[in-house]
Short mmCIF file of C-alpha atoms in Angstrom, two decimals:
data_model
loop_
_atom_site.label_atom_id
_atom_site.label_comp_id
_atom_site.label_asym_id
_atom_site.label_seq_id
_atom_site.Cartn_x
_atom_site.Cartn_y
_atom_site.Cartn_z
CA UNK A 8 87.03 58.57 192.08
CA UNK A 9 84.27 58.37 194.64
CA UNK A 10 83.20 59.95 197.95
CA UNK A 11 80.07 59.61 200.05
CA UNK A 12 78.65 61.74 202.88
CA UNK A 13 75.97 60.17 205.07
CA UNK A 14 73.85 61.40 207.96
CA UNK A 15 71.03 60.12 210.10
CA UNK A 16 67.92 61.94 211.23
CA UNK A 17 64.62 61.97 213.05
CA UNK A 18 61.09 63.00 212.06
CA UNK A 19 61.81 66.43 213.57
CA UNK A 20 65.18 66.75 211.80
CA UNK A 21 65.00 64.45 208.78
CA UNK A 22 68.22 63.16 207.25
CA UNK A 23 67.09 64.47 203.85
CA UNK A 24 67.96 67.97 205.06
CA UNK A 25 71.36 67.00 203.62
CA UNK A 26 69.89 67.82 200.20
CA UNK A 27 69.21 71.41 201.30
CA UNK A 28 72.72 71.74 202.74
CA UNK A 29 74.42 70.43 199.59
CA UNK A 30 72.01 72.31 197.27
CA UNK A 31 71.35 69.06 195.38
CA UNK A 32 67.91 67.42 195.36
CA UNK A 33 67.91 63.81 196.66
CA UNK A 34 65.42 62.79 193.98
CA UNK A 35 67.71 63.73 191.10
CA UNK A 36 71.00 62.56 189.63
CA UNK A 37 72.93 65.63 188.45
CA UNK A 38 76.07 66.08 186.36
CA UNK A 39 78.51 69.02 186.34
CA UNK A 40 81.35 69.73 183.91
CA UNK A 41 84.81 70.35 185.32
CA UNK A 42 88.13 71.08 183.64
CA UNK A 43 89.17 67.43 183.78
CA UNK A 44 85.94 65.48 183.48
CA UNK A 45 82.37 65.21 184.74
CA UNK A 46 81.24 65.26 188.37
CA UNK A 47 78.04 63.38 189.22
CA UNK A 48 75.98 63.86 192.40
CA UNK A 49 73.46 61.16 193.30
CA UNK A 50 71.77 59.79 196.42
CA UNK A 51 71.96 55.99 196.90
CA UNK A 52 69.57 56.34 199.84
CA UNK A 53 67.37 59.21 201.04
CA UNK A 54 64.69 59.03 203.75
CA UNK A 55 64.12 60.74 207.06
CA UNK A 56 66.19 58.14 208.98
CA UNK A 57 69.24 58.01 206.70
CA UNK A 58 70.53 59.96 203.70
CA UNK A 59 73.71 59.44 201.68
CA UNK A 60 75.04 61.78 199.01
CA UNK A 61 77.68 60.46 196.60
CA UNK A 62 80.12 62.48 194.52
CA UNK A 63 81.48 60.54 191.55
CA UNK A 64 84.17 62.19 189.42
CA UNK A 65 84.81 60.76 185.96
CA UNK A 66 88.28 61.96 184.99
CA UNK A 67 89.13 62.60 181.34
CA UNK A 68 92.63 61.08 181.29
CA UNK A 69 93.45 62.66 177.92
CA UNK A 70 92.57 66.17 179.14
CA UNK A 71 94.60 65.57 182.28
CA UNK A 72 97.69 64.67 180.27
CA UNK A 73 97.31 67.51 177.78
CA UNK A 74 96.76 70.20 180.40
CA UNK A 75 99.13 69.06 183.14
CA UNK A 76 101.99 66.97 181.82
CA UNK A 77 104.84 65.74 183.91
CA UNK A 78 105.86 65.50 187.49
CA UNK A 79 106.62 68.19 190.03
CA UNK A 80 104.65 71.37 190.45
CA UNK A 81 101.21 70.93 189.00
CA UNK A 82 101.91 67.44 187.70
CA UNK A 83 100.46 64.14 188.80
CA UNK A 84 103.24 62.15 190.51
CA UNK A 85 102.06 58.90 188.96
CA UNK A 86 102.20 60.21 185.41
CA UNK A 87 105.49 58.34 185.23
CA UNK A 88 103.53 55.07 185.17
CA UNK A 89 102.26 56.03 181.72
CA UNK A 90 100.69 59.13 180.26
CA UNK A 91 97.20 57.71 179.94
CA UNK A 92 97.25 54.91 182.53
CA UNK A 93 97.66 56.05 186.14
CA UNK A 94 95.69 56.32 189.38
CA UNK A 95 94.21 59.78 188.79
CA UNK A 96 90.75 58.55 187.65
CA UNK A 97 90.39 56.23 190.64
CA UNK A 98 92.12 57.61 193.74
CA UNK A 99 90.98 60.70 195.64
CA UNK A 100 93.31 63.63 195.00
CA UNK A 101 93.32 67.36 194.30
CA UNK A 102 91.04 66.60 191.35
CA UNK A 103 88.34 65.47 193.79
CA UNK A 104 89.04 68.43 196.08
CA UNK A 105 88.50 70.86 193.18
CA UNK A 106 85.28 69.03 192.28
CA UNK A 107 84.10 69.44 195.90
CA UNK A 108 84.84 73.17 195.72
CA UNK A 109 83.01 73.54 192.40
CA UNK A 110 79.95 71.35 193.06
CA UNK A 111 79.46 72.11 196.76
CA UNK A 112 80.73 75.71 196.89
CA UNK A 113 77.67 77.10 198.70
CA UNK A 114 77.71 74.21 201.17
CA UNK A 115 81.39 74.88 201.96
CA UNK A 116 80.55 78.52 202.71
CA UNK A 117 77.68 77.47 204.99
CA UNK A 118 75.02 79.12 202.84
CA UNK A 119 71.47 77.80 202.43
CA UNK A 120 68.94 80.27 201.04
CA UNK A 121 65.95 77.94 201.36
CA UNK A 122 66.68 76.96 204.99
CA UNK A 123 69.10 79.54 206.49
CA UNK A 124 69.10 77.87 209.90
CA UNK A 125 70.42 74.50 208.65
CA UNK A 126 74.14 75.20 207.98
CA UNK A 127 74.87 76.02 211.63
CA UNK A 128 73.23 72.82 212.89
CA UNK A 129 75.68 70.06 213.82
CA UNK A 130 74.61 66.55 212.88
CA UNK A 131 76.06 63.02 212.82
CA UNK A 132 78.18 62.54 209.71
CA UNK A 133 79.98 59.66 208.06
CA UNK A 134 82.38 60.22 205.16
CA UNK A 135 83.77 57.36 203.09
CA UNK A 136 86.56 57.50 200.50
CA UNK A 137 87.22 54.02 199.04
CA UNK A 138 90.67 54.80 197.62
CA UNK A 139 92.82 57.54 199.07
CA UNK A 140 96.55 57.98 198.40
CA UNK A 141 98.21 58.48 201.78
CA UNK A 142 101.86 59.45 201.59
CA UNK A 143 102.66 58.81 205.22
CA UNK A 144 100.36 55.87 205.71
CA UNK A 145 97.38 55.38 208.03
CA UNK A 146 99.30 57.04 210.86
CA UNK A 147 99.42 60.36 209.01
CA UNK A 148 95.73 60.08 208.12
CA UNK A 149 94.90 59.84 211.82
CA UNK A 150 97.26 62.71 212.73
CA UNK A 151 95.47 64.95 210.26
CA UNK A 152 91.83 64.13 210.99
CA UNK A 153 91.71 63.09 214.67
CA UNK A 154 92.66 66.56 216.05
CA UNK A 155 89.61 67.88 214.20
CA UNK A 156 87.27 65.61 216.19
CA UNK A 157 86.85 62.79 213.67
CA UNK A 158 86.86 59.11 214.52
CA UNK A 159 89.18 57.74 211.85
CA UNK A 160 89.31 54.33 210.20
CA UNK A 161 92.16 54.09 207.67
CA UNK A 162 92.46 50.58 206.32
CA UNK A 163 95.55 49.94 204.14
CA UNK A 164 94.82 48.52 200.70
CA UNK A 165 96.99 45.51 199.79
CA UNK A 166 99.07 45.72 196.65
CA UNK A 167 97.54 42.42 195.59
CA UNK A 168 95.17 40.34 197.72
CA UNK A 169 96.49 37.14 196.11
CA UNK A 170 100.07 37.97 197.13
CA UNK A 171 99.93 39.28 200.71
CA UNK A 172 103.72 39.00 200.99
CA UNK A 173 103.96 42.02 198.69
CA UNK A 174 102.64 44.15 201.51
CA UNK A 175 100.39 47.20 201.49
CA UNK A 176 100.07 49.89 198.85
CA UNK A 177 100.15 53.61 199.66
CA UNK A 178 96.36 53.70 199.40
CA UNK A 179 93.87 53.47 202.26
CA UNK A 180 90.12 53.07 202.56
CA UNK A 181 89.08 56.02 204.68
CA UNK A 182 86.03 56.29 206.92
CA UNK A 183 85.47 59.44 209.00
CA UNK A 184 82.73 59.54 211.62
CA UNK A 185 81.56 62.33 213.89
CA UNK A 186 78.55 62.50 216.16
CA UNK A 187 78.28 66.27 215.88
CA UNK A 188 79.66 68.15 212.88
CA UNK A 189 78.38 70.72 210.38
CA UNK A 190 78.48 69.78 206.73
CA UNK A 191 80.46 72.94 205.90
CA UNK A 192 83.22 71.95 208.34
CA UNK A 193 83.42 68.45 206.89
CA UNK A 194 83.72 69.73 203.32
CA UNK A 195 86.41 72.26 204.24
CA UNK A 196 88.45 69.56 205.99
CA UNK A 197 88.23 67.30 202.94
CA UNK A 198 88.98 70.13 200.50
CA UNK A 199 92.34 70.82 202.16
CA UNK A 200 93.41 67.42 203.46
CA UNK A 201 92.71 65.22 200.41
CA UNK A 202 95.47 66.86 198.31
CA UNK A 203 97.69 67.07 201.42
CA UNK A 204 97.54 63.28 201.83
CA UNK A 205 98.09 62.73 198.11
CA UNK A 206 100.97 65.26 198.32
CA UNK A 207 100.40 66.49 194.75
CA UNK A 208 98.29 68.96 192.83
CA UNK A 209 97.22 68.72 189.22
CA UNK A 210 97.35 72.50 188.67
CA UNK A 211 99.91 75.25 189.03
CA UNK A 212 100.08 76.55 192.61
CA UNK A 213 100.06 80.35 192.46
CA UNK A 214 100.13 83.01 195.18
CA UNK A 215 96.34 83.07 195.45
CA UNK A 216 96.47 79.53 196.89
CA UNK A 217 97.63 81.07 200.19
CA UNK A 218 94.43 83.11 200.44
CA UNK A 219 92.39 80.04 199.52
CA UNK A 220 94.09 77.92 202.20
CA UNK A 221 93.57 80.51 204.92
CA UNK A 222 89.95 81.04 203.91
CA UNK A 223 89.06 77.34 203.91
CA UNK A 224 91.22 76.64 206.97
CA UNK A 225 89.61 79.37 209.06
CA UNK A 226 88.64 78.11 212.51
CA UNK A 227 90.71 74.91 212.46
CA UNK A 228 94.06 75.25 210.68
CA UNK A 229 95.73 77.86 213.00
CA UNK A 230 95.58 75.44 215.96
CA UNK A 231 96.19 72.18 214.11
CA UNK A 232 99.26 70.32 215.45
CA UNK A 233 100.26 69.39 211.87
CA UNK A 234 99.82 72.95 210.59
CA UNK A 235 103.29 73.17 209.05
CA UNK A 236 103.00 69.88 207.16
CA UNK A 237 99.49 70.75 205.91
CA UNK A 238 100.59 74.17 204.73
CA UNK A 239 103.74 72.92 203.00
CA UNK A 240 102.04 70.07 201.16
CA UNK A 241 98.95 72.08 200.22
CA UNK A 242 101.20 74.71 198.64
CA UNK A 243 103.23 72.03 196.80
CA UNK A 244 106.28 72.77 198.94
CA UNK A 245 106.74 76.22 197.44
CA UNK A 246 108.72 77.60 200.33
CA UNK A 247 108.03 81.30 199.70
CA UNK A 248 104.28 80.65 199.77
CA UNK A 249 104.61 78.37 202.79
CA UNK A 250 106.49 81.02 204.75
CA UNK A 251 103.87 83.61 203.87
CA UNK A 252 101.03 81.31 204.94
CA UNK A 253 102.75 80.36 208.22
CA UNK A 254 103.36 84.02 209.08
CA UNK A 255 99.72 84.88 208.44
CA UNK A 256 98.52 81.90 210.47
CA UNK A 257 100.68 83.05 213.37
CA UNK A 258 99.00 86.47 213.21
CA UNK A 259 95.61 84.75 213.38
CA UNK A 260 96.73 82.75 216.43
CA UNK A 261 98.04 85.89 218.19
CA UNK A 262 94.84 87.77 217.41
CA UNK A 263 92.74 84.96 218.91
CA UNK A 264 94.97 84.89 222.01
CA UNK A 265 94.57 88.66 222.50
CA UNK A 266 90.87 88.55 221.55
CA UNK A 267 91.50 91.23 218.90
CA UNK A 268 91.40 91.62 215.12
CA UNK A 269 94.28 90.56 212.86
CA UNK A 270 94.50 94.12 211.50
CA UNK A 271 95.15 95.41 215.01
CA UNK A 272 98.07 93.00 215.44
CA UNK A 273 99.49 93.71 212.00
CA UNK A 274 99.08 97.49 211.90
CA UNK A 275 102.72 98.25 212.72
CA UNK A 276 103.88 96.17 209.77
CA UNK A 277 101.39 97.88 207.49
CA UNK A 278 102.51 101.34 208.59
CA UNK A 279 106.18 100.49 208.01
CA UNK A 280 105.43 99.07 204.58
CA UNK A 281 103.51 102.19 203.67
CA UNK A 282 106.33 104.46 204.82
CA UNK A 283 108.98 102.60 202.81
CA UNK A 284 107.49 102.44 199.34
CA UNK A 285 109.35 99.98 197.13
CA UNK A 286 110.51 101.09 193.68
CA UNK A 287 108.56 99.69 190.74
CA UNK A 288 110.52 96.82 189.13
CA UNK A 289 111.91 97.52 185.67
CA UNK A 290 109.93 94.61 184.19
CA UNK A 291 106.69 96.23 185.41
CA UNK A 292 107.74 99.63 184.04
CA UNK A 293 108.50 97.97 180.70
CA UNK A 294 105.07 96.32 180.53
CA UNK A 295 103.38 99.59 181.48
CA UNK A 296 105.24 101.40 178.68
CA UNK A 297 104.21 98.72 176.18
CA UNK A 298 100.55 98.90 177.21
CA UNK A 299 100.64 102.70 176.93
CA UNK A 300 102.14 102.54 173.42
CA UNK A 301 99.61 99.92 172.29
CA UNK A 302 96.76 101.99 173.68
CA UNK A 303 98.04 105.11 171.94
CA UNK A 304 98.21 103.16 168.67
CA UNK A 305 94.61 101.98 169.09
CA UNK A 306 95.66 98.32 168.80
CA UNK A 307 93.06 95.69 169.68
CA UNK A 308 94.59 92.50 168.21
CA UNK A 309 98.12 92.03 169.53
CA UNK A 310 100.96 89.55 168.98
CA UNK A 311 103.44 88.96 171.81
CA UNK A 312 106.38 87.50 169.89
CA UNK A 313 108.75 85.66 172.20
CA UNK A 314 106.12 85.72 174.95
CA UNK A 315 108.18 83.56 177.34
CA UNK A 316 106.26 82.71 180.51
CA UNK A 317 103.31 84.97 179.65
CA UNK A 318 103.80 88.02 181.88
CA UNK A 319 102.85 90.52 179.17
CA UNK A 320 99.97 88.37 177.92
CA UNK A 321 98.63 88.28 181.48
CA UNK A 322 98.85 92.09 181.72
CA UNK A 323 97.09 92.61 178.38
CA UNK A 324 94.27 90.24 179.34
CA UNK A 325 93.35 92.54 182.22
CA UNK A 326 92.53 95.34 179.74
CA UNK A 327 89.30 94.77 177.77
CA UNK A 328 90.55 97.06 174.97
CA UNK A 329 92.72 94.19 173.77
CA UNK A 330 90.22 91.84 172.18
CA UNK A 331 92.69 89.22 170.87
CA UNK A 332 96.09 88.41 172.34
CA UNK A 333 98.40 85.80 170.80
CA UNK A 334 101.55 84.60 172.54
CA UNK A 335 104.24 82.97 170.40
CA UNK A 336 107.42 81.32 171.64
CA UNK A 337 109.83 78.69 170.37
CA UNK A 338 110.02 77.05 173.82
CA UNK A 339 107.25 74.60 174.72
CA UNK A 340 108.40 74.70 178.33
CA UNK A 341 107.86 78.47 178.44
CA UNK A 342 104.44 78.08 176.82
CA UNK A 343 103.47 75.45 179.40
CA UNK A 344 104.42 77.79 182.24
CA UNK A 345 102.52 80.62 180.52
CA UNK A 346 99.44 78.42 180.25
CA UNK A 347 99.61 77.66 183.96
CA UNK A 348 100.21 81.30 184.84
CA UNK A 349 97.15 82.35 182.83
CA UNK A 350 95.09 79.43 184.24
CA UNK A 351 93.82 78.64 180.76
CA UNK A 352 92.28 75.38 181.97
CA UNK A 353 90.08 77.26 184.45
CA UNK A 354 89.43 80.38 182.41
CA UNK A 355 85.86 81.35 181.49
CA UNK A 356 84.75 80.84 177.91
CA UNK A 357 84.58 84.55 177.05
CA UNK A 358 88.01 85.31 178.49
CA UNK A 359 89.54 82.21 176.89
CA UNK A 360 88.31 83.32 173.47
CA UNK A 361 90.60 86.38 173.73
CA UNK A 362 93.90 84.52 174.14
CA UNK A 363 95.92 81.91 172.24
CA UNK A 364 99.38 80.47 172.75
CA UNK A 365 101.29 78.61 170.06
CA UNK A 366 104.82 77.52 169.26
CA UNK A 367 106.72 79.27 166.51
CA UNK A 368 110.16 80.51 165.52
CA UNK A 369 110.64 84.20 164.71
CA UNK A 370 113.38 83.28 162.26
CA UNK A 371 110.79 81.97 159.77
CA UNK A 372 107.76 83.52 158.10
CA UNK A 373 104.47 82.29 159.56
CA UNK A 374 101.09 82.91 157.97
CA UNK A 375 99.44 82.77 161.40
CA UNK A 376 101.05 86.11 162.29
CA UNK A 377 99.41 88.14 159.53
CA UNK A 378 96.54 90.57 160.01
CA UNK A 379 97.23 91.86 163.53
CA UNK A 380 97.15 95.48 164.68
CA UNK A 381 100.39 95.29 166.62
CA UNK A 382 103.32 93.02 167.46
CA UNK A 383 105.55 93.24 170.52
CA UNK A 384 109.17 92.04 170.69
CA UNK A 385 109.94 92.66 174.35
CA UNK A 386 113.53 91.76 175.32
CA UNK A 387 113.75 89.34 172.38
CA UNK A 388 116.21 90.58 169.76
CA UNK A 389 119.22 90.42 172.09
CA UNK A 390 118.70 86.64 172.46
CA UNK A 391 119.39 86.08 168.74
CA UNK A 392 122.77 85.86 167.08
CA UNK A 393 123.35 89.00 165.02
CA UNK A 394 123.44 87.08 161.68
CA UNK A 395 119.87 85.86 162.36
CA UNK A 396 118.40 89.35 162.86
CA UNK A 397 117.64 89.85 159.12
CA UNK A 398 115.48 86.71 159.18
CA UNK A 399 113.51 88.02 162.18
CA UNK A 400 113.25 91.43 160.53
CA UNK A 401 111.71 89.96 157.38
CA UNK A 402 109.38 87.59 159.28
CA UNK A 403 107.91 90.47 161.31
CA UNK A 404 108.25 93.62 159.17
CA UNK A 405 108.29 92.05 155.71
CA UNK A 406 105.79 89.17 156.02
CA UNK A 407 103.50 89.65 159.06
CA UNK A 408 103.42 93.47 158.67
CA UNK A 409 101.35 94.62 161.65
CA UNK A 410 100.51 98.34 161.68
CA UNK A 411 102.53 98.86 164.86
CA UNK A 412 105.64 97.05 166.11
CA UNK A 413 107.18 97.61 169.54
CA UNK A 414 110.76 96.49 170.20
CA UNK A 415 112.39 96.79 173.64
CA UNK A 416 115.98 95.86 174.41
CA UNK A 417 118.55 96.64 177.16
CA UNK A 418 120.66 99.76 176.89
CA UNK A 419 124.21 98.52 177.47
CA UNK A 420 125.39 101.99 178.48
CA UNK A 421 123.20 101.79 181.60
CA UNK A 422 124.96 98.63 182.81
CA UNK A 423 127.51 100.68 184.73
CA UNK A 424 124.66 101.70 187.08
CA UNK A 425 124.02 98.05 188.11
CA UNK A 426 126.21 97.53 191.17
CA UNK A 427 125.77 93.75 191.05
CA UNK A 428 126.81 93.46 187.37
CA UNK A 429 130.56 92.96 186.82
CA UNK A 430 132.18 95.26 184.25
CA UNK A 431 131.98 93.93 180.71
CA UNK A 432 129.20 91.44 181.47
CA UNK A 433 125.77 91.39 179.81
CA UNK A 434 122.60 91.33 181.93
CA UNK A 435 121.65 87.74 181.10
CA UNK A 436 123.87 84.84 180.16
CA UNK A 437 121.71 84.12 177.09
CA UNK A 438 122.11 87.63 175.64
CA UNK A 439 124.12 87.42 172.41
CA UNK A 440 124.69 91.19 172.42
CA UNK A 441 123.48 94.41 174.04
CA UNK A 442 123.26 97.65 172.05
CA UNK A 443 124.16 101.21 172.88
CA UNK A 444 121.48 103.81 172.19
CA UNK A 445 123.18 104.81 168.96
CA UNK A 446 123.50 101.19 167.75
CA UNK A 447 119.84 100.49 168.50
CA UNK A 448 118.68 103.61 166.66
CA UNK A 449 120.86 102.79 163.68
CA UNK A 450 119.35 99.30 163.41
CA UNK A 451 115.78 100.48 164.00
CA UNK A 452 116.08 103.34 161.51
CA UNK A 453 117.36 101.04 158.77
CA UNK A 454 114.56 98.51 159.42
CA UNK A 455 111.92 101.23 159.28
CA UNK A 456 113.28 102.62 156.01
CA UNK A 457 113.45 99.22 154.33
CA UNK A 458 109.88 98.25 155.18
CA UNK A 459 107.91 101.49 155.05
CA UNK A 460 107.61 102.32 158.73
CA UNK A 461 108.23 105.41 160.78
CA UNK A 462 109.97 105.00 164.13
CA UNK A 463 110.21 106.90 167.39
CA UNK A 464 112.04 106.06 170.59
CA UNK A 465 110.79 105.85 174.18
CA UNK A 466 112.89 105.70 177.35
CA UNK A 467 111.77 103.02 179.80
CA UNK A 468 112.84 103.39 183.41
CA UNK A 469 114.84 106.26 184.95
CA UNK A 470 116.46 108.30 182.17
CA UNK A 471 119.98 108.92 183.42
CA UNK A 472 121.43 112.15 181.95
CA UNK A 473 124.78 110.45 181.29
CA UNK A 474 123.97 106.88 180.23
CA UNK A 475 120.28 107.02 179.34
CA UNK A 476 117.48 104.66 180.47
CA UNK A 477 117.96 100.98 181.41
CA UNK A 478 115.60 99.88 178.62
CA UNK A 479 115.13 101.46 175.20
CA UNK A 480 111.97 101.01 173.16
CA UNK A 481 111.37 101.66 169.47
CA UNK A 482 107.79 102.24 168.32
CA UNK A 483 107.43 101.41 164.62
CA UNK A 484 104.31 102.72 162.85
CA UNK A 485 103.49 101.79 159.27
CA UNK A 486 103.57 104.84 157.00
CA UNK A 487 100.15 106.00 155.82
CA UNK A 488 100.90 105.66 152.10
CA UNK A 489 102.31 102.15 152.63
CA UNK A 490 99.21 101.14 154.57
CA UNK A 491 96.88 102.49 151.88
CA UNK A 492 98.86 100.79 149.12
CA UNK A 493 98.67 97.42 150.87
CA UNK A 494 94.95 97.88 151.57
CA UNK A 495 94.27 98.48 147.84
CA UNK A 496 96.36 95.46 146.90
CA UNK A 497 94.34 93.31 149.32
#
C-alpha cells in the first residue's frame, strides 16, 4: 500500500523542509520494521520548488493471517476471500494508519528539534492514496475530509476496466489538496480517517483506543459533523467505547463553548465518583490473592493452567518479579483473545520474552509443564466432570510437580448471598459442580497427602461468618523432604 505527501516551496521556504518535518532525510531511502511488514520512506522528488515523500508499506500476508485471523473485531473483512490472498497488502487501511503513527510519530505530534519553528507553519499540501477502500463511496470520503478544509478528489476504481458494465468497486483513488495546512494536521486526519473509511481494524480494539482517538482528534473531531460515524467506526462499533468517547467529546465541546478547562466542567462528576467508591470486583480480589500467594512463595516462573482470556497473565506481566509466565488453555479461541488482550504482536522484545501461550489439555501429562516454580488453577476444577479430576490431579501434582500450586474454586455455600442467583443454581452454566468448604478441603487434603504437599486455605472476598467467603483458595506447597528427594534424583 502506498501514500504520498507533496508540498511546494520558495527559496525562502524551500519545499525540502518537508524532510525536517517528517524527520526523514530526502537524500535517503529508509526502511522500518512493523508488526505486519516493512515500511519504506523515500522521496521521488526533492528540491526547493517541490518535494514529495512516499510511504510504502510491504505487508507480510502470512504474519497478518497468523496474528489476526478471521472477520469481526480485529480481523480483516476481506480475509474471507482467502487467508493469504486479499486486499490488505494493496489498499490503504488501519495497517497504513499504524505505519503512519510509527514512522511519523514526531511529525504527528508537531515536534521538530532541528527546526522548532517549522511544525506550526502552514504550507500547501497534496496527499495521494492510489487505492483506498471506501465503505460509503466517494460521497462519504467528501463528507469526512471536506469539513476539515481539504479539496477532495475521490475517483471510483472500476471493478474491471474491460467490463464497465460491472460497475465500480468499493475502492477510490484519493487526492487531498489544501493551500494552507500543517503537516501534523494532515497526518492526524489520515491516521483516524483511513481506518474509518475501510471500516475495519487489523488489531483488537481495547479501551485505550478511546484515549488515542481523542488525542489525535484534538482540535478537529469535537466539531466534525460526522463525529458519531467517525467515533463508531474507529472503535470498531464497540458501543461501550463509542459511548465513552462521545461523552468525553461533548465535555470538550462544552469546555470550548464556556472558554474553560474540561476538568472544570467535569468536576461534579469526579466528586460524585469519589464519594461513592465502588466495591472491588471478586475477580480482581481473586487475582490479588493469587499474586500475594505467589509472591509469598517466591515464585518467578509461573504456569497459569486454564488461562482463559489472559486476565491473570496480564496481571502477572505487570510485576517484574515474575520472569516467565506461561498461559495454557484447551480453547484456541480463548488463547486468541488472550493474545489480543496482551497485545503480543505489539509487545517489546524484552516483555515478550517473559510470556508464552500454548494450547494444552490438563487431563493429560505434558512435558512442557515441568520445571516451574508455581502453577495456578484459578476457577478451573469446577469446569471438569468429577471423574476427570484424578487425571488433572496426576498431570499437575504427579507429573509437572511445581513447588507451589494454587487452586481457587467457588464456595457453593456463599451462593445464597447472590440475590440474582436462583436457589439451587450454580454460578456458571458450564460448572459441573461447586464444592462446600468441607468438600473442597477433603479433596485438597487427599491430593496433598498423595503427592507430598502441604496445604493451607485462604479466604478470598468477604468472609461471611455463616457461609464463608465467595471463593476458596488452597495453597499447596511441596514438602521439604519431597523436594530434596526429587532434587537428588535429578
